[in-house]
CSV table of C-alpha atoms in Angstrom, one decimal:
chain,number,residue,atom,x,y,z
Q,1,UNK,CA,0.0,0.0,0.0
Q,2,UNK,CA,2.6,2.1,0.6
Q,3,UNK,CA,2.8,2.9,-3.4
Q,4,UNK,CA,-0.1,5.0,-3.0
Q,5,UNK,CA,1.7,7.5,-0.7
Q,6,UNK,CA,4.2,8.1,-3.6
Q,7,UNK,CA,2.3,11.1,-4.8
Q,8,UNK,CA,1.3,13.9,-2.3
Q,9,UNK,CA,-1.5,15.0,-3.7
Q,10,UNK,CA,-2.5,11.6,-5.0
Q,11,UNK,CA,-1.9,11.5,-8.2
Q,12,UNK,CA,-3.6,8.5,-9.9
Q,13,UNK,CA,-1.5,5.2,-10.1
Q,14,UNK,CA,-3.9,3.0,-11.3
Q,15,UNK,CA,-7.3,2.1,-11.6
Q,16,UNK,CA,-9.8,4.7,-11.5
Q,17,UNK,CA,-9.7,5.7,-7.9
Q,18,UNK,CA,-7.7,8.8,-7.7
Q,19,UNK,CA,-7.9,11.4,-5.2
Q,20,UNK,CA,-6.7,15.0,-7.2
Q,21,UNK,CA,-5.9,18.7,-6.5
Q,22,UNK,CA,-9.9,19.4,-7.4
Q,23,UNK,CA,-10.7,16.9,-4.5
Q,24,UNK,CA,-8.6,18.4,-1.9
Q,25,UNK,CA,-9.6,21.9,-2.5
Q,26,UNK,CA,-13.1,20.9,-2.5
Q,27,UNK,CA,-12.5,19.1,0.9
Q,28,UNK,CA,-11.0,22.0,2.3
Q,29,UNK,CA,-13.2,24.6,1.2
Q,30,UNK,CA,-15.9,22.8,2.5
Q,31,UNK,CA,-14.1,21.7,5.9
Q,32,UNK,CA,-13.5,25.6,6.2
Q,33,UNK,CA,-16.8,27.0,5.5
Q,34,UNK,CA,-18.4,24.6,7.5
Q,35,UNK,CA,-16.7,25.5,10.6
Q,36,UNK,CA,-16.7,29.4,10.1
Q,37,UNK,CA,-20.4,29.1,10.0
Q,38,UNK,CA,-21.0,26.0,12.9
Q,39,UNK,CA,-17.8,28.7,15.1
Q,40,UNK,CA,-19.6,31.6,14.3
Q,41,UNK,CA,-22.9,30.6,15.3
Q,42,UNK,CA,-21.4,29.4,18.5
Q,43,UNK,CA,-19.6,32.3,19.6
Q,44,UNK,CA,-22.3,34.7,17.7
Q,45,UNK,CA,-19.3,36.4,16.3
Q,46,UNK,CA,-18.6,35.3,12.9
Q,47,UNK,CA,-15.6,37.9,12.4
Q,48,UNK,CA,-14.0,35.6,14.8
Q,49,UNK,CA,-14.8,32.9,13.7
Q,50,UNK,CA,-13.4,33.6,10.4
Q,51,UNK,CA,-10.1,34.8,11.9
Q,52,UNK,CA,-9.7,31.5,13.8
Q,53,UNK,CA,-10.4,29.3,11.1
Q,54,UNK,CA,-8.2,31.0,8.8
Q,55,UNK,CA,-5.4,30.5,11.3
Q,56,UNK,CA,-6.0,27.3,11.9
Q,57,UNK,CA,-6.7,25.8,8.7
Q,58,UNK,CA,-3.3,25.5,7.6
Q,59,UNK,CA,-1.9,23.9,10.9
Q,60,UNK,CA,-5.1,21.3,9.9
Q,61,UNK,CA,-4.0,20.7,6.5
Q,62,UNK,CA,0.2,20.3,7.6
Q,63,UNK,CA,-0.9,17.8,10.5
Q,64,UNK,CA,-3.4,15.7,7.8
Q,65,UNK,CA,-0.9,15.6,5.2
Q,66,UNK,CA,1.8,14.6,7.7
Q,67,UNK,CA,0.4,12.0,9.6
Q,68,UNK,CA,-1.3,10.4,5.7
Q,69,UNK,CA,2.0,10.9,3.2
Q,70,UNK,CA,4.8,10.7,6.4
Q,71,UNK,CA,3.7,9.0,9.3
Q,72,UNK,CA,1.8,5.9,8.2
Q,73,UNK,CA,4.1,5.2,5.6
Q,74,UNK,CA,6.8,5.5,7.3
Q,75,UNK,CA,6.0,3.9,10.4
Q,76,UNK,CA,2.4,2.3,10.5
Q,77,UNK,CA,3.3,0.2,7.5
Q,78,UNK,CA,6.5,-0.7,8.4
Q,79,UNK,CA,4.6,-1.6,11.9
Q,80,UNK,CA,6.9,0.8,14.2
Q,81,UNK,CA,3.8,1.6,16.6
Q,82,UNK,CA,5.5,3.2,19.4
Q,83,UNK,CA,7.5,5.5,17.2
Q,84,UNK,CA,4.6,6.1,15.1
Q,85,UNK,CA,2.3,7.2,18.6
Q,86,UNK,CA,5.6,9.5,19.7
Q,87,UNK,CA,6.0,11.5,16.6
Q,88,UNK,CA,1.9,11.6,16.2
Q,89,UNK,CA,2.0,13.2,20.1
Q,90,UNK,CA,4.8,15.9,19.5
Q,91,UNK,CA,3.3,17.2,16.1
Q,92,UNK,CA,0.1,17.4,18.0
Q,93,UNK,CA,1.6,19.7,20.6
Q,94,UNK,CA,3.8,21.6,18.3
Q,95,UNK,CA,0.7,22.4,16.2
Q,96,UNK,CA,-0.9,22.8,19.5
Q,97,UNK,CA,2.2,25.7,20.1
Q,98,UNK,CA,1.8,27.4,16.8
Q,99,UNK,CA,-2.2,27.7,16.8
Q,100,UNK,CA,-2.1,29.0,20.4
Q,101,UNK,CA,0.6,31.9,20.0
Q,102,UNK,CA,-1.0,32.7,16.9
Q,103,UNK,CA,-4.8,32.9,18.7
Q,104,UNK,CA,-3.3,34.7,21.4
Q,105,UNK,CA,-1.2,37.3,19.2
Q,106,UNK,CA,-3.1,37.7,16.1
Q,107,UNK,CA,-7.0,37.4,17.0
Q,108,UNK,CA,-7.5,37.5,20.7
Q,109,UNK,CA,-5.8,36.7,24.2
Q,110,UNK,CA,-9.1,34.5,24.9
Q,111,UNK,CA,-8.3,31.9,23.0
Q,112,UNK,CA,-11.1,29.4,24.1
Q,113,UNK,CA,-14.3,31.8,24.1
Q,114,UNK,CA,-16.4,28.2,23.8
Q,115,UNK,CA,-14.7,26.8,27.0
Q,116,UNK,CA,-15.3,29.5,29.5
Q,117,UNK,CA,-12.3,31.1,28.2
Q,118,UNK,CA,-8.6,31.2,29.0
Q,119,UNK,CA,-5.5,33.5,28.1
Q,120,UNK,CA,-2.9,30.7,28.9
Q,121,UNK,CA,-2.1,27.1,27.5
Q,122,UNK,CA,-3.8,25.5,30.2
Q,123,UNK,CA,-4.1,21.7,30.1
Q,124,UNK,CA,-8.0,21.2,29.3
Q,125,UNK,CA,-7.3,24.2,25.9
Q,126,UNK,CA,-4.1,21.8,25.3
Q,127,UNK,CA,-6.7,18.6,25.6
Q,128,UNK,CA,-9.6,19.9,23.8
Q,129,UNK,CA,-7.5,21.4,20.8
Q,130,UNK,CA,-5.4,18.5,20.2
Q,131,UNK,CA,-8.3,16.1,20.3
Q,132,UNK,CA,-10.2,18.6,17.6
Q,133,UNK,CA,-6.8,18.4,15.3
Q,134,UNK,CA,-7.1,14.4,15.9
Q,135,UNK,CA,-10.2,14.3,15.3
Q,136,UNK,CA,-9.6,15.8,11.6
Q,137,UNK,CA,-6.6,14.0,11.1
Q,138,UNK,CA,-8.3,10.8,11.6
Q,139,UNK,CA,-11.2,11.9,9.2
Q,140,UNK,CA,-8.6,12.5,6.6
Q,141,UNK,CA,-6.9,10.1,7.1
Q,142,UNK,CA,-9.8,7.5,6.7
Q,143,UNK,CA,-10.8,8.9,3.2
Q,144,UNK,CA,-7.2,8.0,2.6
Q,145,UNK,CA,-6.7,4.6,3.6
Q,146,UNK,CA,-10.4,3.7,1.8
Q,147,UNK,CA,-9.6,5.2,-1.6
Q,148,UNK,CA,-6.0,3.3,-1.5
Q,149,UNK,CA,-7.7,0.5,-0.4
Q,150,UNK,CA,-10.3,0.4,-3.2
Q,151,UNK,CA,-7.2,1.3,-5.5
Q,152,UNK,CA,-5.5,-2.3,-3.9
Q,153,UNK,CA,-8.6,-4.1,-4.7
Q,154,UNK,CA,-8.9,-2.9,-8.0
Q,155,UNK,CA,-5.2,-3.8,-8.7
Q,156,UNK,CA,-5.0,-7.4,-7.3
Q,157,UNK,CA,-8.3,-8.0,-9.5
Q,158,UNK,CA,-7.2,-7.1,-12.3
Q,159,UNK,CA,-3.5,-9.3,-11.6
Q,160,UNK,CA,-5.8,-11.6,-10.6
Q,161,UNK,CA,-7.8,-11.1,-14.1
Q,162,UNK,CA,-4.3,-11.2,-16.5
Q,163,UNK,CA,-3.7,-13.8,-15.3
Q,164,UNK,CA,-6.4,-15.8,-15.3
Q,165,UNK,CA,-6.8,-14.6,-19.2
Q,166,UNK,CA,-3.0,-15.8,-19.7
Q,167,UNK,CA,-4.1,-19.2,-18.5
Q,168,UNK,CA,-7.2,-19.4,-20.4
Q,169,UNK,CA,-4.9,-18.7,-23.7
Q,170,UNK,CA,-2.4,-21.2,-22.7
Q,171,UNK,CA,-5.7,-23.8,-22.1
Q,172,UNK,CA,-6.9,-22.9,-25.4
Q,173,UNK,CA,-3.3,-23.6,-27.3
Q,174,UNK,CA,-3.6,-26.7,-25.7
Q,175,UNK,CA,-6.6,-27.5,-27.8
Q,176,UNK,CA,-5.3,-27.2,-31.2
Q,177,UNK,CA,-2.0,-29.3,-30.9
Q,178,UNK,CA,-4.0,-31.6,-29.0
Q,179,UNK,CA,-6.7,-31.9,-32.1
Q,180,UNK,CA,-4.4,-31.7,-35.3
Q,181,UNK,CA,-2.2,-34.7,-33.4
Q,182,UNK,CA,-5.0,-37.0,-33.0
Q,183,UNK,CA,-6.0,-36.0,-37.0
Q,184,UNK,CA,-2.7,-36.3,-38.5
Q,185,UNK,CA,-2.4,-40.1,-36.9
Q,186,UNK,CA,-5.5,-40.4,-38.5
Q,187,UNK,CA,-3.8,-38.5,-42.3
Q,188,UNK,CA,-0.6,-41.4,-41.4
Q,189,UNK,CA,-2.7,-44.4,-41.3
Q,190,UNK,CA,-4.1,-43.8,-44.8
Q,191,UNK,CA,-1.0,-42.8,-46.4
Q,192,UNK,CA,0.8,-46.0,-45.0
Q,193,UNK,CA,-2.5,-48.1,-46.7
Q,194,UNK,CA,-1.7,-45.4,-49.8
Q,195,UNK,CA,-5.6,-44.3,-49.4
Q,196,UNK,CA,-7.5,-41.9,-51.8
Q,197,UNK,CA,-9.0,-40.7,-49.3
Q,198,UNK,CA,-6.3,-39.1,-47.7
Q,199,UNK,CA,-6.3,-35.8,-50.0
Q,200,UNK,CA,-9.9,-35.8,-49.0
Q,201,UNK,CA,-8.7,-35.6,-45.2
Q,202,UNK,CA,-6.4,-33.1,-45.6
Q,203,UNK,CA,-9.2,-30.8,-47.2
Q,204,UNK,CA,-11.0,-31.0,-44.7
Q,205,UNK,CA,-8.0,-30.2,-42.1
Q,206,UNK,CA,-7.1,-27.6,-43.8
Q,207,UNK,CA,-10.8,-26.1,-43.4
Q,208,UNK,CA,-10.5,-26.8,-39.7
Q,209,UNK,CA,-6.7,-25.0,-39.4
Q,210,UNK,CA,-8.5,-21.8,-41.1
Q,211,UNK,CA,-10.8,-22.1,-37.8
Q,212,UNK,CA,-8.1,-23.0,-35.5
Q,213,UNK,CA,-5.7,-19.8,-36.9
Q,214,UNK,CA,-8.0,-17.0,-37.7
Q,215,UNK,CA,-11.0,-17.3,-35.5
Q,216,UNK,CA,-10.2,-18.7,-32.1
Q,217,UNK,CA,-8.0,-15.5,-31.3
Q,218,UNK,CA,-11.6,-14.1,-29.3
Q,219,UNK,CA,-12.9,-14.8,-26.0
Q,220,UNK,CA,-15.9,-15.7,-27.8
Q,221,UNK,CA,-17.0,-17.1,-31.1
Q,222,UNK,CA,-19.9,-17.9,-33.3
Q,223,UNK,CA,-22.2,-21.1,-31.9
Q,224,UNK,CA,-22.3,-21.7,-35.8
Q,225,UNK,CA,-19.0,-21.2,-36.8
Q,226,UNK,CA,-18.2,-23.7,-33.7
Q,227,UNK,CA,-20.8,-26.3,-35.4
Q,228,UNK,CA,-19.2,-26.2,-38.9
Q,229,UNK,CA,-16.3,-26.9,-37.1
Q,230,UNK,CA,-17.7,-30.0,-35.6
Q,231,UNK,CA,-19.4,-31.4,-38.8
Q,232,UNK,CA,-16.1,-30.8,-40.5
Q,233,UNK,CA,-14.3,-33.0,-37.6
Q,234,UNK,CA,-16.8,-35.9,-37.8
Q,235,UNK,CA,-16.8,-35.8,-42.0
Q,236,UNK,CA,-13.1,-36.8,-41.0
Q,237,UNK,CA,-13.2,-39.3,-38.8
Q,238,UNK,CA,-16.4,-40.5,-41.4
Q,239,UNK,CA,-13.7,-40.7,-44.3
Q,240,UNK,CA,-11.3,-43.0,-42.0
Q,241,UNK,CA,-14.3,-45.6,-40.2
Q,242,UNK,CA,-16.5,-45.5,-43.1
Q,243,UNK,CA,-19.3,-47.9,-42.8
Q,244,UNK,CA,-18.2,-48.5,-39.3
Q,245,UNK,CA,-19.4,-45.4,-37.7
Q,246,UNK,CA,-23.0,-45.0,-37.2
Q,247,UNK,CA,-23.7,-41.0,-36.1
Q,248,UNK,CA,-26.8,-39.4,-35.4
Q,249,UNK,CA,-26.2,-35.7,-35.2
Q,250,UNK,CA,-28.9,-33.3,-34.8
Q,251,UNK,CA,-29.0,-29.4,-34.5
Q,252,UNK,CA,-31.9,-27.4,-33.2
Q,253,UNK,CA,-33.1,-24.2,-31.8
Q,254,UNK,CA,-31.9,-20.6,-32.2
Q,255,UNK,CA,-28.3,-20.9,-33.3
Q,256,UNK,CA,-27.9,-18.1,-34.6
Q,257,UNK,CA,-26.1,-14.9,-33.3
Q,258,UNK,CA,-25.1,-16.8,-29.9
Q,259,UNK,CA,-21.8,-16.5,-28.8
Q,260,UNK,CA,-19.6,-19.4,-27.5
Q,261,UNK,CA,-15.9,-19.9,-26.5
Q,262,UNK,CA,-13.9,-21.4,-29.3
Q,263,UNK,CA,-12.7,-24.7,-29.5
Q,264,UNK,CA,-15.3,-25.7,-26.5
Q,265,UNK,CA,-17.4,-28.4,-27.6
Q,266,UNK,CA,-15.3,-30.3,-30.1
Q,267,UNK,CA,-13.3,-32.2,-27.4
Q,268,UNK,CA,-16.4,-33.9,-26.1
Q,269,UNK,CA,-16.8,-35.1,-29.9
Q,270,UNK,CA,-13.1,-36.0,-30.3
Q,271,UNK,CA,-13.1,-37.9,-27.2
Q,272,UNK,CA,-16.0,-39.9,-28.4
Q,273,UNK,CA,-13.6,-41.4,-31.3
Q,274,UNK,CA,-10.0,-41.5,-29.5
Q,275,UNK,CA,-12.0,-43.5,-26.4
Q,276,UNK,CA,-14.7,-45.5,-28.2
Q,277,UNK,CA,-14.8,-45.6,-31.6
Q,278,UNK,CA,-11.0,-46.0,-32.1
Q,279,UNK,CA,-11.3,-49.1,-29.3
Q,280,UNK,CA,-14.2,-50.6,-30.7
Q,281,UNK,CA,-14.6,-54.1,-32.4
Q,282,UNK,CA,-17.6,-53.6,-34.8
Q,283,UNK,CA,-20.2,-51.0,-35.6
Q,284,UNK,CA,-19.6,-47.3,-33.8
Q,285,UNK,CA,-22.4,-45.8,-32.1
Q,286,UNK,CA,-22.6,-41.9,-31.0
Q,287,UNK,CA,-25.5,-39.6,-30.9
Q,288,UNK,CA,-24.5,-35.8,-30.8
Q,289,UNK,CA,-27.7,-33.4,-29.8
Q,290,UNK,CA,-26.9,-30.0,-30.0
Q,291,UNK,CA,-30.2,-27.8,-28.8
Q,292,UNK,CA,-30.6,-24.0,-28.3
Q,293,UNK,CA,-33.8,-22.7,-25.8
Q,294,UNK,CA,-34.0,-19.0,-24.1
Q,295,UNK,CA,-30.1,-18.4,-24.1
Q,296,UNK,CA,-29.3,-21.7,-22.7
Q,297,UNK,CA,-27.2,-24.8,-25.1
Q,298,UNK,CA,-27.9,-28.1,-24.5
Q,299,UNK,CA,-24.9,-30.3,-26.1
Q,300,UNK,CA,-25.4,-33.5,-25.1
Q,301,UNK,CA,-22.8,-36.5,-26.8
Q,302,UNK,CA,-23.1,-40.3,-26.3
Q,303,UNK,CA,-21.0,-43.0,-27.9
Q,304,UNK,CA,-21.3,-46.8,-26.7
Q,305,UNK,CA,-18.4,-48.4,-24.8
Q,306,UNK,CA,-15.8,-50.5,-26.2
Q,307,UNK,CA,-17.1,-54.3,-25.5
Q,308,UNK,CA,-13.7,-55.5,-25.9
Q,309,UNK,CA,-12.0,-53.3,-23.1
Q,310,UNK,CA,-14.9,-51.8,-20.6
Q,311,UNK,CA,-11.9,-49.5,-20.3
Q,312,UNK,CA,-12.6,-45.6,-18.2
Q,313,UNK,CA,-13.4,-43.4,-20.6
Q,314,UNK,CA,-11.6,-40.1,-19.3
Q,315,UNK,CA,-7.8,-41.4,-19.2
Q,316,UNK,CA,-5.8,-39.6,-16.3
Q,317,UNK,CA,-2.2,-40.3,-17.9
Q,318,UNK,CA,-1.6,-39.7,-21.3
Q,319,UNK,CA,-3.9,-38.7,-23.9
Q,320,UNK,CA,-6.4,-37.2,-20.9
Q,321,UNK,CA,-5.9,-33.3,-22.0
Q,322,UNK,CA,-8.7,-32.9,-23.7
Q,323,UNK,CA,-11.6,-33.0,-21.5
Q,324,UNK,CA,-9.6,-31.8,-18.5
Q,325,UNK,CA,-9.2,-28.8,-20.6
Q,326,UNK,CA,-12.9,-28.0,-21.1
Q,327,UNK,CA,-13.4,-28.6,-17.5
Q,328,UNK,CA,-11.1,-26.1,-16.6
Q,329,UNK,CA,-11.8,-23.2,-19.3
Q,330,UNK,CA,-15.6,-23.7,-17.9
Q,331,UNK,CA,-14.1,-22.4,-14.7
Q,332,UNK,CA,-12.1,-19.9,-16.2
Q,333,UNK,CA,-14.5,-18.3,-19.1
Q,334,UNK,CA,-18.0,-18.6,-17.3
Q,335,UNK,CA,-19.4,-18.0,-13.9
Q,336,UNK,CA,-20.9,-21.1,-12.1
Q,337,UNK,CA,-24.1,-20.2,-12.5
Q,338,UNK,CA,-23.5,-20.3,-16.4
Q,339,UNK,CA,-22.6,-24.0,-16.9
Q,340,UNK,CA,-23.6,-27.2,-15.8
Q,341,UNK,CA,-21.2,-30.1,-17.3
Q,342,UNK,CA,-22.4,-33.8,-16.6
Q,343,UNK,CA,-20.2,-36.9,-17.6
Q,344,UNK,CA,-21.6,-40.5,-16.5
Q,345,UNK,CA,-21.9,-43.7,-17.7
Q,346,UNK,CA,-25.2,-45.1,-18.1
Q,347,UNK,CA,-26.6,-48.7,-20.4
Q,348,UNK,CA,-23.0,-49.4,-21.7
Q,349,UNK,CA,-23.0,-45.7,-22.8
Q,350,UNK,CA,-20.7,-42.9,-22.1
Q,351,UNK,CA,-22.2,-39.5,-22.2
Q,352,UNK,CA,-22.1,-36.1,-21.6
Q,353,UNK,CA,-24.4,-33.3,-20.9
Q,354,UNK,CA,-23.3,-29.5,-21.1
Q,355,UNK,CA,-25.6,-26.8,-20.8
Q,356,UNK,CA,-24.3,-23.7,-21.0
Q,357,UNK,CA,-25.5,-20.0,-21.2
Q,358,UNK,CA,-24.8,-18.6,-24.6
């Protein structure tokens, strides 16, 4: 905290809480006036008044501005207490000194008309006038420590925010490798069996890289740019099963002009091949649903489970990035009331609900 003490008349750092020359000559215009007015109607002289505020209003200002942009930096931060109360006492009583010499000399030798009077520094005038200068020093002070205090907030959130941000890009770099290694495997196999359908492949790959390079780069993306995206992976993986694969995909609702993060939903599809289709002896089963209603997406995937392994699904060593991933840039990208991800096994299926706000 002791940053914001760098400027004295608090100069903005950061952030949008700033306290500037405007502020503290409206404070102090108002400080003033109020008490030439609250003085005067005490004493029923406000020429007095006026002549005692005056005076004192710059021993107010040096003792506010001491204690806020000396003191506390100096010695409540760097929690030296005692030395901190001993310097706070003597400026007290040397402002105490200054006000009272000048009262005495300059406006009147009763120098506490509300008291009963006096014409000397008596102990009850030394009490009562260094209790009033407290009193506005710890008024000051308090606006200080609240606007640096919002100022700290407003920093560490938006720390907090970079980085979160930085670790949402590096989640979503994760996605691509992860994706174009699993396809070219897929480009390897064919061109070892010397496949026709392997130009066809990289067509299609080269459609999804367009996605991957030039519209990924935003927090959020087009739902329908994100389907394309998932009809081009599956033509893929249709090229290299072929009459294996049975998939029932289905898109309804109101698609259009609803935002999603990029790259979200196709690892639920991917790992619907790299977990069952690719372990599977026989026909391929997986039913994508993909359903839009008042803001909210349903994306629900199912694929049957390998009969020949009855292996888990979500690998925790190697390979297990992908869903892992979408787990966590839910937590990152959307609030918890924005999401609801289910993942269970139910009649020899795996499946996987997402509903998300969009």
């Amino acid at each position: 905290m002791n940053m914001g003490y760098q400027n004295i008349l608090g100069k903005k750092s950061y952030g949008e809480f700033s306290i500037n020359y405007r502020h503290h000559i409206v404070f102090w215009l108002v400080y003033i006036l109020f008490n030439i007015f609250r003085w005067g109607n005490v004493h029923h002289d406000f020429v007095y008044s006026l002549k005692t505020n005056l005076l004192g209003f710059p021993i107010h200002m040096a003792l506010a501005y001491l204690n806020i942009y000396f003191l506390m930096p100096r010695f409540v931060y760097t929690k030296k207490y005692l030395t901190y109360t001993l310097l706070l006492l003597a400026s007290l009583y040397i402002g105490l000194l200054i006000k009272f010499n000048l009262t005495y000399y300059l406006v009147s030798t009763n120098v506490m008309p509300e008291w009963g009077g006096t014409e000397s520094l008596t102990l009850n005038y030394a009490i009562v006038t260094m209790l009033g200068e407290l009193y506005v020093m710890s008024f000051v002070t308090a606006i200080k420590i609240t606007v640096d205090w919002l100022n700290e907030s407003r920093k560490l959130h938006e720390v907090e925010k970079r980085q979160l941000t930085t670790e949402l890009k590096f989640l979503r770099s994760q996605v691509s490798p992860h994706f174009f290694f699993n396809t070219l495997n897929n480009i390897y196999s064919l061109t070892l069996e010397k496949s026709d359908r392997a130009p066809q492949i990289v067509l299609r790959l080269s459609e999804l890289m367009r996605y991957l390079l030039y519209s990924t780069d935003k927090p959020y993306q087009d739902l329908t740019k994100e389907i394309e995206c998932i009809q081009n992976y599956i033509d893929l993986e249709r090229i290299r099963f072929d009459k294996s694969l049975n998939i029932d995909m289905n898109v309804s609702g109101e698609v259009e002009g609803k935002g999603i993060a990029p790259m979200l939903l196709i690892p639920f599809v991917e790992n619907c091949f790299k977990h069952g289709a690719n372990k599977s002896i026989g026909e391929v089963q997986i039913k994508i649903n993909l359903e839009v209603v008042d803001n909210i997406l349903k994306f629900e995937v199912s694929n049957n489970i390998p009969q020949n392994t009855k292996e888990n699904i979500m690998p925790t060593t190697e390979g297990g990035i992908g869903l892992t991933n979408v787990k966590k840039r839910l937590e990152i990208g959307y609030e918890p009331n924005d999401y609801d991800l289910s993942i269970f096994e139910e009649d020899e299926m795996f499946n996987v609900i997402l509903k998300l706000k969009v």
